[in-house]
Tab-separated table of C-alpha atoms in Angstrom:
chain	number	residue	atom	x	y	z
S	1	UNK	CA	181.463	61.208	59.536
S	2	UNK	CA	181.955	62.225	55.735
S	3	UNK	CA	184.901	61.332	55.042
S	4	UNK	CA	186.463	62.101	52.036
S	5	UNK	CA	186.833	58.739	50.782
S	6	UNK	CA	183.218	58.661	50.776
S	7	UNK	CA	182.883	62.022	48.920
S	8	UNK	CA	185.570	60.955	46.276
S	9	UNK	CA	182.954	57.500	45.870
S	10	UNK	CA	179.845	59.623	45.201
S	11	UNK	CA	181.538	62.786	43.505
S	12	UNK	CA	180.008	61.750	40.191
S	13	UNK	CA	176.874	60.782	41.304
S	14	UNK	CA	173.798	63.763	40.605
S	15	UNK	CA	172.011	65.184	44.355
S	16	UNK	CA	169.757	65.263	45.561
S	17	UNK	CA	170.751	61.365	46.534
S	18	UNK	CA	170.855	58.998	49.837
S	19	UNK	CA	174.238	57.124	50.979
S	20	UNK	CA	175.054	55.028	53.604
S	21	UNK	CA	178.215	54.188	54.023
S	22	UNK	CA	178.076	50.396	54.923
S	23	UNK	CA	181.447	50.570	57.181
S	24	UNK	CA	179.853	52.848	59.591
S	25	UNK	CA	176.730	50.588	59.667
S	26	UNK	CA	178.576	47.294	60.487
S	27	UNK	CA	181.192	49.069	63.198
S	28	UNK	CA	177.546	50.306	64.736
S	29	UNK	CA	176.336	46.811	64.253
S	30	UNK	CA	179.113	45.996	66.581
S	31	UNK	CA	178.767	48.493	68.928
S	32	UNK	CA	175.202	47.892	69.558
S	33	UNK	CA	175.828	44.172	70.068
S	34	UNK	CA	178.531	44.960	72.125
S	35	UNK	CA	175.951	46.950	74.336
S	36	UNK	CA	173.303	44.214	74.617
S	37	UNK	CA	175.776	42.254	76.556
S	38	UNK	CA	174.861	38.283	74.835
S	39	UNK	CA	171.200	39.661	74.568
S	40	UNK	CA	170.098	38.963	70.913
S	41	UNK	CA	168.832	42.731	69.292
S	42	UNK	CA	165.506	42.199	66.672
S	43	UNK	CA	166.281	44.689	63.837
S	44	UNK	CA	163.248	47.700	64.701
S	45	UNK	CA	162.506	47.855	60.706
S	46	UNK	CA	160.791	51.236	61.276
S	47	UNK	CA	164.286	53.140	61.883
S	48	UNK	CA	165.614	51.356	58.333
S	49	UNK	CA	162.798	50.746	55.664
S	50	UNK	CA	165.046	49.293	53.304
S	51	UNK	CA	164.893	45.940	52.929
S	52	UNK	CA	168.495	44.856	52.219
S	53	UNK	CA	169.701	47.068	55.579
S	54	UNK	CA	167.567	44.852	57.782
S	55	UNK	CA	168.670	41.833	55.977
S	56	UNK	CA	172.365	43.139	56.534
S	57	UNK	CA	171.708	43.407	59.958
S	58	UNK	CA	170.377	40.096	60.277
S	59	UNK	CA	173.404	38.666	58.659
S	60	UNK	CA	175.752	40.169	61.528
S	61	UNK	CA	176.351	38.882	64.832
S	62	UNK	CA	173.972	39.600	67.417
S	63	UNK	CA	170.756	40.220	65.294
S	64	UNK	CA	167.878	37.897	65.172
S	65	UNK	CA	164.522	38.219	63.853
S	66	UNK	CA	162.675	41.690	62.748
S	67	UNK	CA	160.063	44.072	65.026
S	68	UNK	CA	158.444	45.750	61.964
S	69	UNK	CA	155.654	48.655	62.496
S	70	UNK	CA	152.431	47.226	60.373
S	71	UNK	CA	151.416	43.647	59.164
S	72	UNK	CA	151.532	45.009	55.707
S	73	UNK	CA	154.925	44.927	55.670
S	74	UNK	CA	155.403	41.858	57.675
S	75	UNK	CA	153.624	39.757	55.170
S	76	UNK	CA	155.866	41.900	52.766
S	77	UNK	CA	158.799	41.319	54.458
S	78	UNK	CA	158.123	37.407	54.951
S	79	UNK	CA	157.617	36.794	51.355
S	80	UNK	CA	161.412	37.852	50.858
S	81	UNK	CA	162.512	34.793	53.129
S	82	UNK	CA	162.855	37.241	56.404
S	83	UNK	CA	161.394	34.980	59.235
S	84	UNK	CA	160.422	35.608	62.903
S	85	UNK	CA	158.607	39.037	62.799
S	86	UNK	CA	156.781	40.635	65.514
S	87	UNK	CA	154.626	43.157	64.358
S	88	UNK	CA	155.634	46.116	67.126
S	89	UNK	CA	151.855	47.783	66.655
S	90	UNK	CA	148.400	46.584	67.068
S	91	UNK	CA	146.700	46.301	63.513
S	92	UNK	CA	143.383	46.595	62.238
S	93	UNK	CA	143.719	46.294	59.102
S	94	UNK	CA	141.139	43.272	58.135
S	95	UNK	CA	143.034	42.305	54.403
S	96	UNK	CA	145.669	41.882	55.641
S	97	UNK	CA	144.623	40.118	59.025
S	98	UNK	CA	142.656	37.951	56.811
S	99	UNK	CA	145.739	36.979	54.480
S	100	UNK	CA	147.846	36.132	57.476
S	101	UNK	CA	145.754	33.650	59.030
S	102	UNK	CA	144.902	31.867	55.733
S	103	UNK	CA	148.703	31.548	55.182
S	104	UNK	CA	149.652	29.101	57.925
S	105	UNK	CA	153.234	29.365	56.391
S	106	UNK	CA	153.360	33.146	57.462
S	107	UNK	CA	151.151	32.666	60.430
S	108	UNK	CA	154.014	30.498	62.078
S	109	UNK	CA	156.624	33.048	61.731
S	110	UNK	CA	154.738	36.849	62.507
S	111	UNK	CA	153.359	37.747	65.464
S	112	UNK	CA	150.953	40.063	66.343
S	113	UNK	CA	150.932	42.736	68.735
S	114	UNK	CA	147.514	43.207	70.797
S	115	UNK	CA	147.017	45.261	74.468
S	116	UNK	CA	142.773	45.322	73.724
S	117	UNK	CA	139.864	42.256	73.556
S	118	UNK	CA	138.570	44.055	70.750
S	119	UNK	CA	142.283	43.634	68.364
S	120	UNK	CA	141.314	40.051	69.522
S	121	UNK	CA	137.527	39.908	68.022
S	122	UNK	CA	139.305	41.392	64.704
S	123	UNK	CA	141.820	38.641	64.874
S	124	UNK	CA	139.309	35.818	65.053
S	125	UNK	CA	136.471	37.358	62.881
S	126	UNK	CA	139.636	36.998	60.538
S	127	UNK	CA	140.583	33.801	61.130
S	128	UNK	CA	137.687	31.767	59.476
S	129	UNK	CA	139.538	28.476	58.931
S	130	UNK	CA	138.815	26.334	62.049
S	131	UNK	CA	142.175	25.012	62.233
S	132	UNK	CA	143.602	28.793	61.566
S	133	UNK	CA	146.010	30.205	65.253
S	134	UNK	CA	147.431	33.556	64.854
S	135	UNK	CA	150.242	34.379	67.465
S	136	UNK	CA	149.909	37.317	69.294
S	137	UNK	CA	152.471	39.702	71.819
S	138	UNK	CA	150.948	41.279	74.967
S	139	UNK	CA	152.006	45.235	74.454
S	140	UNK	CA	152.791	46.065	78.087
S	141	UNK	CA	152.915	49.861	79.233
S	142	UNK	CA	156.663	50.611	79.934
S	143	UNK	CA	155.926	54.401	80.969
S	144	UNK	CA	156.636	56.289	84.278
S	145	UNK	CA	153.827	57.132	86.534
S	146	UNK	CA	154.438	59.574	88.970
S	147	UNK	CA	152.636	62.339	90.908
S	148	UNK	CA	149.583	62.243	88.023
S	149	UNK	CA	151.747	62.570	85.488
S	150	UNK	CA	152.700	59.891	82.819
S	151	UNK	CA	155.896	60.153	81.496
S	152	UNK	CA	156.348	58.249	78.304
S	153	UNK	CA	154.728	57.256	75.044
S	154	UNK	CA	151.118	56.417	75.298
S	155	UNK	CA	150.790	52.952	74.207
S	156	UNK	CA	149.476	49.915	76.123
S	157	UNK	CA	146.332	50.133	78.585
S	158	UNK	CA	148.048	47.218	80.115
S	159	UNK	CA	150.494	48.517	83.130
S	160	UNK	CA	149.921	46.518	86.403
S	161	UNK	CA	150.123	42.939	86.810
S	162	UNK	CA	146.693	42.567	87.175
S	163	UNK	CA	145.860	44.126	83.780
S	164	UNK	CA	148.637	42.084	81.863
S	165	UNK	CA	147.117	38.569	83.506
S	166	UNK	CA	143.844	39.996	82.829
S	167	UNK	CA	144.277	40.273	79.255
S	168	UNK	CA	146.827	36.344	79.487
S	169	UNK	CA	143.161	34.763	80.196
S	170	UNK	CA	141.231	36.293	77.798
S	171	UNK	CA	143.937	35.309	74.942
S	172	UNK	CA	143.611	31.145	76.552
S	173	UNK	CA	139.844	31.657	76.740
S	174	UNK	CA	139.882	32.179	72.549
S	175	UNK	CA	140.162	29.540	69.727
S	176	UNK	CA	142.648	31.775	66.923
S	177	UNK	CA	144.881	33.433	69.107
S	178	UNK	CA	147.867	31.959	70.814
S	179	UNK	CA	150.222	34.211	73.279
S	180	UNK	CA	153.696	33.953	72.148
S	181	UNK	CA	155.512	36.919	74.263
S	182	UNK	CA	155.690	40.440	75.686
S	183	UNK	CA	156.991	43.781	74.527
S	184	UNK	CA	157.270	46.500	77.343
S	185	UNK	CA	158.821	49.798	75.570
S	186	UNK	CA	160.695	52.421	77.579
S	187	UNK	CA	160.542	55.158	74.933
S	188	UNK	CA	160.954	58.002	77.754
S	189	UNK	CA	164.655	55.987	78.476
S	190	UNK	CA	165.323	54.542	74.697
S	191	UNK	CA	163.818	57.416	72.636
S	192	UNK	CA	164.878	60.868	74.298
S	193	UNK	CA	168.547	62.370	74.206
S	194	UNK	CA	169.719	63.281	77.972
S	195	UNK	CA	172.672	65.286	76.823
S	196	UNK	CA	173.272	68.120	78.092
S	197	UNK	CA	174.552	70.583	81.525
S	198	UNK	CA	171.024	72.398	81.491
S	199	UNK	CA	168.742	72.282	84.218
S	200	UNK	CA	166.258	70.470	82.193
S	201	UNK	CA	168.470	67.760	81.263
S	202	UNK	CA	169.474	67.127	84.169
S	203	UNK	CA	166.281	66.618	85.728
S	204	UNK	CA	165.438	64.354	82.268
S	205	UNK	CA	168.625	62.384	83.223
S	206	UNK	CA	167.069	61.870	87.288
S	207	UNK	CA	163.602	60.573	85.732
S	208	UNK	CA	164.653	58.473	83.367
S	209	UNK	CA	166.957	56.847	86.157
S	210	UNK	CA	163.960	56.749	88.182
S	211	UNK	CA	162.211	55.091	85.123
S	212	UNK	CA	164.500	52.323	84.738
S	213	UNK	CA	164.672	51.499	88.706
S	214	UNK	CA	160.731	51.753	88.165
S	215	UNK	CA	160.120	49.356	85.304
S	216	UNK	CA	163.041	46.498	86.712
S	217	UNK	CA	160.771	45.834	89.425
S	218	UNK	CA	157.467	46.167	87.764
S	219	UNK	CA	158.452	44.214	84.584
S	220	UNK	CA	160.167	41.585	86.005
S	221	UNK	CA	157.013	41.207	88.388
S	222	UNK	CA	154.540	41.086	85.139
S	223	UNK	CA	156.766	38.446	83.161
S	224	UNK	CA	157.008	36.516	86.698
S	225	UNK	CA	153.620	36.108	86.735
S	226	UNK	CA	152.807	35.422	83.195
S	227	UNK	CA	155.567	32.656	82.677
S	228	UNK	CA	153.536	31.460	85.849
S	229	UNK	CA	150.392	31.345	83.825
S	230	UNK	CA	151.791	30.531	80.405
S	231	UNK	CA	154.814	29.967	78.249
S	232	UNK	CA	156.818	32.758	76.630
S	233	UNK	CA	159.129	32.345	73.560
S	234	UNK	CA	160.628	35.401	74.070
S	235	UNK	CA	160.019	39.088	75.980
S	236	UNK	CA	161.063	41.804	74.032
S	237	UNK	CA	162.187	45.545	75.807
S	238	UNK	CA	164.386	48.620	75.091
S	239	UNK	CA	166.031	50.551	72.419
S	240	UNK	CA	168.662	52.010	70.657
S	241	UNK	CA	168.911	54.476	73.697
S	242	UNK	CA	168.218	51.862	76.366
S	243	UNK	CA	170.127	48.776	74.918
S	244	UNK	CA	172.499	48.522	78.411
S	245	UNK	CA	170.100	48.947	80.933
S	246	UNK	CA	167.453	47.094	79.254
S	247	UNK	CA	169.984	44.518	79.140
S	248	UNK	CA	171.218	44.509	82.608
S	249	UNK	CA	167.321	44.294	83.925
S	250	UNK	CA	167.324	40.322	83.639
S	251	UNK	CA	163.507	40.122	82.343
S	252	UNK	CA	164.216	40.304	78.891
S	253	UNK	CA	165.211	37.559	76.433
S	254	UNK	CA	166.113	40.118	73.516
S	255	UNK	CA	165.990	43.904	73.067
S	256	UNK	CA	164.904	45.750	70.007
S	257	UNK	CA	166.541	48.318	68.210
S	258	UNK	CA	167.554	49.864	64.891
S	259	UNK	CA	167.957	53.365	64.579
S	260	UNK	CA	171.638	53.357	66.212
S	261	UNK	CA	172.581	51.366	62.818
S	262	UNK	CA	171.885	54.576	60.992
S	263	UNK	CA	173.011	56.815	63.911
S	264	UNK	CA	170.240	60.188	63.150
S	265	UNK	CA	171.239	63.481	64.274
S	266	UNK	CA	169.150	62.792	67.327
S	267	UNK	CA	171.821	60.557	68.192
S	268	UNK	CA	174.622	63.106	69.039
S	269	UNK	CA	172.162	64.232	72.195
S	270	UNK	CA	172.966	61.144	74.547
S	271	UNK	CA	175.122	60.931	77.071
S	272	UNK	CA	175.965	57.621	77.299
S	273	UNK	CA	176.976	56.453	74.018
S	274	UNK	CA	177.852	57.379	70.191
S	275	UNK	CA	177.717	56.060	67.077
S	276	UNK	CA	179.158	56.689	63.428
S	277	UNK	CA	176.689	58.567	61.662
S	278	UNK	CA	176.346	56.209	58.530
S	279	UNK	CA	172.668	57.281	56.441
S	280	UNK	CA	173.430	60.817	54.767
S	281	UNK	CA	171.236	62.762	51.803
S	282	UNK	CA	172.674	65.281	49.393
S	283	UNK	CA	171.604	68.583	48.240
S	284	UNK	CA	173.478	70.489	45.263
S	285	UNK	CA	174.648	73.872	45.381
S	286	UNK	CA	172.255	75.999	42.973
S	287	UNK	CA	173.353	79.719	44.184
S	288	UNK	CA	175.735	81.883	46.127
S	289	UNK	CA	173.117	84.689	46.694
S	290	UNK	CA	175.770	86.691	49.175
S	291	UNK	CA	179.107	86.477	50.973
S	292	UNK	CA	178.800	83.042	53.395
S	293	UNK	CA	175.890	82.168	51.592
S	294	UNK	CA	174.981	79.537	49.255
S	295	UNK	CA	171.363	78.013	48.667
S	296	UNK	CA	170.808	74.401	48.181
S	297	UNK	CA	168.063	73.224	45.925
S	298	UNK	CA	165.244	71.053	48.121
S	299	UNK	CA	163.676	71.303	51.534
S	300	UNK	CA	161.747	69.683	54.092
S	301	UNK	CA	163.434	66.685	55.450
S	302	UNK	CA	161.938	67.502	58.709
S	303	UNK	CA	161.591	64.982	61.272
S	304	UNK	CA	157.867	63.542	63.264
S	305	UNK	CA	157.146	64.521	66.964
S	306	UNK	CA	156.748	67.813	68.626
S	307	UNK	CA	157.862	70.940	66.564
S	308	UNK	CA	161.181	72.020	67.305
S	309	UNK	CA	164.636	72.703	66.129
S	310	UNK	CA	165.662	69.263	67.008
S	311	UNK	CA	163.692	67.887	64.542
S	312	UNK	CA	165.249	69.377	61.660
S	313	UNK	CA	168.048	67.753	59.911
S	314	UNK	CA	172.086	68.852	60.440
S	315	UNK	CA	174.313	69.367	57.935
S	316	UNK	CA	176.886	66.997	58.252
S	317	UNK	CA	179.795	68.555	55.673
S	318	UNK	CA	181.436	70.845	55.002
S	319	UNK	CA	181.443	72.131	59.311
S	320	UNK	CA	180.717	75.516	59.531
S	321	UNK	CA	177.239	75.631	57.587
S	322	UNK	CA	174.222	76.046	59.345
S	323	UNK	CA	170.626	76.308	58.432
S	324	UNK	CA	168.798	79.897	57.912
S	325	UNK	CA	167.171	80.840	61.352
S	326	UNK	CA	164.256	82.570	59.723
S	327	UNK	CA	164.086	80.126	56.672
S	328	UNK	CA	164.799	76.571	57.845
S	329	UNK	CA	164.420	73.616	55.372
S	330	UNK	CA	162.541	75.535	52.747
S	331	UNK	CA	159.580	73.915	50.485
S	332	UNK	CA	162.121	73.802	47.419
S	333	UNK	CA	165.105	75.318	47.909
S	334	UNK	CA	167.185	75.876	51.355
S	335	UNK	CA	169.643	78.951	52.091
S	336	UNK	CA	173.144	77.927	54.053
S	337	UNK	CA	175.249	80.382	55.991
S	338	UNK	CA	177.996	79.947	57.608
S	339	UNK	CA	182.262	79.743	57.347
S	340	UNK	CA	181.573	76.731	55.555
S	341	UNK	CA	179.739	77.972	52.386
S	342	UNK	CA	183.878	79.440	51.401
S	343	UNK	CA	184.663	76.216	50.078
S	344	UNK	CA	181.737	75.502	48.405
S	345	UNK	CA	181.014	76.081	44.500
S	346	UNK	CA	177.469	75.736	42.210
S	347	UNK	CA	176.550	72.127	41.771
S	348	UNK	CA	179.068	70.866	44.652
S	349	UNK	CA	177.214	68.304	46.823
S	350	UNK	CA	175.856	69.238	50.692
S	351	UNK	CA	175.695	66.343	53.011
S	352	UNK	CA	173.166	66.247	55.565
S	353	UNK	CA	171.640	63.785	58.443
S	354	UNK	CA	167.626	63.609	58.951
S	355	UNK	CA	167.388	63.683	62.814
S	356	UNK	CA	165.940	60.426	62.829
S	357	UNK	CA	166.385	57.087	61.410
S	358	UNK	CA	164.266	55.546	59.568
S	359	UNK	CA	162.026	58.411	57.790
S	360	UNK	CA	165.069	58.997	55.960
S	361	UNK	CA	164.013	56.306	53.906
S	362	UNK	CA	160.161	57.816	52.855
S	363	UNK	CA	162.297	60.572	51.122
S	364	UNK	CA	164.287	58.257	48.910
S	365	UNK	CA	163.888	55.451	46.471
S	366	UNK	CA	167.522	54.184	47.132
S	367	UNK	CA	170.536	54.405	48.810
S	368	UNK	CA	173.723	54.331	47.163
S	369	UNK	CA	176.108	52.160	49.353
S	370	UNK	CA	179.713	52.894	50.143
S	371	UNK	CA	181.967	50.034	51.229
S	372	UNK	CA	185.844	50.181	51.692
S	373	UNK	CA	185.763	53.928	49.898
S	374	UNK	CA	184.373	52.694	46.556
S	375	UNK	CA	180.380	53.050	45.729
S	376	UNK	CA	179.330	49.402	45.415
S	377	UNK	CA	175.429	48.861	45.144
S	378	UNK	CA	172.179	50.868	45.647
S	379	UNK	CA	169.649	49.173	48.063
S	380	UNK	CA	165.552	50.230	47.201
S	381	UNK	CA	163.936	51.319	50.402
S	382	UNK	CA	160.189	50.690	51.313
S	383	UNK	CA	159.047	53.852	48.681
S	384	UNK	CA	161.066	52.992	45.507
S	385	UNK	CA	159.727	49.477	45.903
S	386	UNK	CA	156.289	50.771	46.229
S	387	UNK	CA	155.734	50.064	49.478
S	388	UNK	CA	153.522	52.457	51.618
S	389	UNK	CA	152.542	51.331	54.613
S	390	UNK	CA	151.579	54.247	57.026
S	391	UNK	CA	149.225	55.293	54.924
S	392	UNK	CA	148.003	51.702	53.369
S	393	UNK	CA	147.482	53.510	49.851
S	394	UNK	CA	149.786	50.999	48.046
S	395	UNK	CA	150.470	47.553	49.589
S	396	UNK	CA	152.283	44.759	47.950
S	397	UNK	CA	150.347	42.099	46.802
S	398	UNK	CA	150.065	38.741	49.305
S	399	UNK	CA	151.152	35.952	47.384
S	400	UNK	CA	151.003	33.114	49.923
S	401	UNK	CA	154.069	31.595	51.475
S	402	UNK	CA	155.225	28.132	49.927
């Protein structure tokens, strides 16, 4: 929550800004490790983009190694001293494929993530140094299958046992390419809020048990077989939203997770746990254009995935504001209405949570931190060090590892 030890700490501070208040992030910390019950949680670097957050993380209990979303980054990432990084999606991006596996030092410690022969060609068409082995992870379909419907993100080809050993020979039959684990995601458990007394959410709650009875006997039956076919150093599963069932499943060897350090707006939508909102933006107060109005300057801010209400941010203080109906997040200003706007003046700061995690971050060149009720340091994200990697217009430099 805002609290107003953290407003007094960034009172002087101009909007529009980003603040996390580092408190909140370390009691989530706990509560997430607390979830995982022993199992160790790689920091999902997607729901952070800011370097020093994931290295926080990996400096509490609990946390060990990163699951980042391009190679890009992991070579990025691995040239600031972060080690053991899986790389959660497959890439094709041929620089950077070609810069891992002439870096043996980086090569040891990333890991790709392949579900297709033809991410394999690309990896050894890369790999031109005959003594040059780039690890890979087998992306295994975690989604529900039932009555001709697929319920679930569509990632991985891969979803019987069949497919997955399949695939295990065709990595053994190759020269650059050595299997180092599996990743089965469970996005329709981990990734969708089941709060809620409506019809719908109930029968969202009934799936996604179904789900998880589902995928406990099917994964444990694909890493069965594998480990019976080759050795695993690890088998990754699960989410912020999943991290105690995942857990209690017995297959996996770690879980994955990230956003729940951050706690998004999304987050107040599950029913089974709750974190301390810690990642806020500002907006200032520009006008008051009528009685329980005021209009703050800025807009957008609006979160990926289907269109909806749900994916717009929530304004986290003062209570009693709520975003225009026929307006929403505006292109550069947004109007406020509500109780709340009474207590509000011109150039008085709104606090607000994007409903997810990490894009956050792609708005924001910093964050200033908040620790103990006094404003400490700032920590760059991804975009104020320069650092785009959905779009691969501006990657870092590789300098090779030494």
């Amino acid at each position: 929550m805002v609290t107003p030890d953290l407003r007094r700490a960034v009172a002087v501070l101009n909007a529009p800004f980003g603040v996390i208040d580092r408190d909140a992030f370390d009691a989530n910390a706990a509560a997430m490790t607390e979830r995982a019950a022993g199992l160790p949680i790689r920091v999902a670097s997607k729901s952070l983009r800011t370097p020093a957050a994931i290295e926080r993380a990996l400096e509490l209990p609990g946390f060990a190694g990163v699951l980042t979303f391009s190679l890009p980054e992991a070579l990025a990432l691995h040239a600031r001293g972060i080690r053991d990084i899986v790389v959660a999606y497959p890439s094709v991006d041929r620089a950077a494929l070609a810069a891992l596996a002439a870096d043996p030092a980086a090569a040891a410690h990333i890991t790709l993530m392949v579900d297709h022969p033809a991410q394999l060609d690309l990896i050894e068409t890369a790999a031109t140094a005959p003594e040059a082995v780039v690890r890979v992870c087998i992306d295994i379909d975690g989604s529900l299958r039932v009555a001709g419907l697929h319920i679930g993100a569509r990632r991985s080809p891969l979803h019987e046992v069949s497919e997955v050993l399949g695939f295990v020979g065709d990595i053994a039959a190759r020269d650059h390419v050595r299997l180092a684990g599996l990743m089965c995601y469970e996005s329709q458990v981990a990734g969708v809020p089941n709060a809620g007394a409506n019809p719908r959410q109930a029968i969202l709650r009934r799936l996604q048990a179904r789900s998880i009875r589902e995928l406990t006997e099917r994964r444990t039956a694909i890493v069965t077989a594998v480990r019976g076919e080759a050795e695993l150093e690890f088998v990754n599963g699960g989410g912020t939203g999943s991290l105690e069932t995942s857990a209690a499943e017995g297959s996996l060897t770690e879980v994955a997770a990230g956003s729940g350090l951050f706690a998004p707006a999304s987050f107040d939508r599950f029913a089974h746990f709750r974190h301390t909102p810690a990642a806020y933006f500002t907006a200032p107060v520009v006008r008051t254009p009528a009685p329980d109005w005021v209009t703050v300057a800025g807009g957008g801010w609006i979160a990926s995935g289907a269109a909806g209400i749900d994916r717009l941010p929530a304004v986290a203080w003062p209570t009693g504001l709520a975003i225009s109906a026929t307006e929403g997040m505006g292109e550069v200003q947004t109007p406020l209405t509500g109780r709340g706007t009474r207590q509000l003046r011109i150039g008085d700061h709104v606090f607000f949570r994007h409903a997810k995690a990490g894009e956050l971050a792609e708005h924001l060149d910093f964050f200033h931190i908040v620790a103990d009720g006094q404003l400490i340091e700032t920590w760059e994200t991804y975009r104020g060090l320069g650092w785009n990697f959905e779009t691969g217009m501006s990657h870092p430099q590789h300098t090779p590892s030494r």
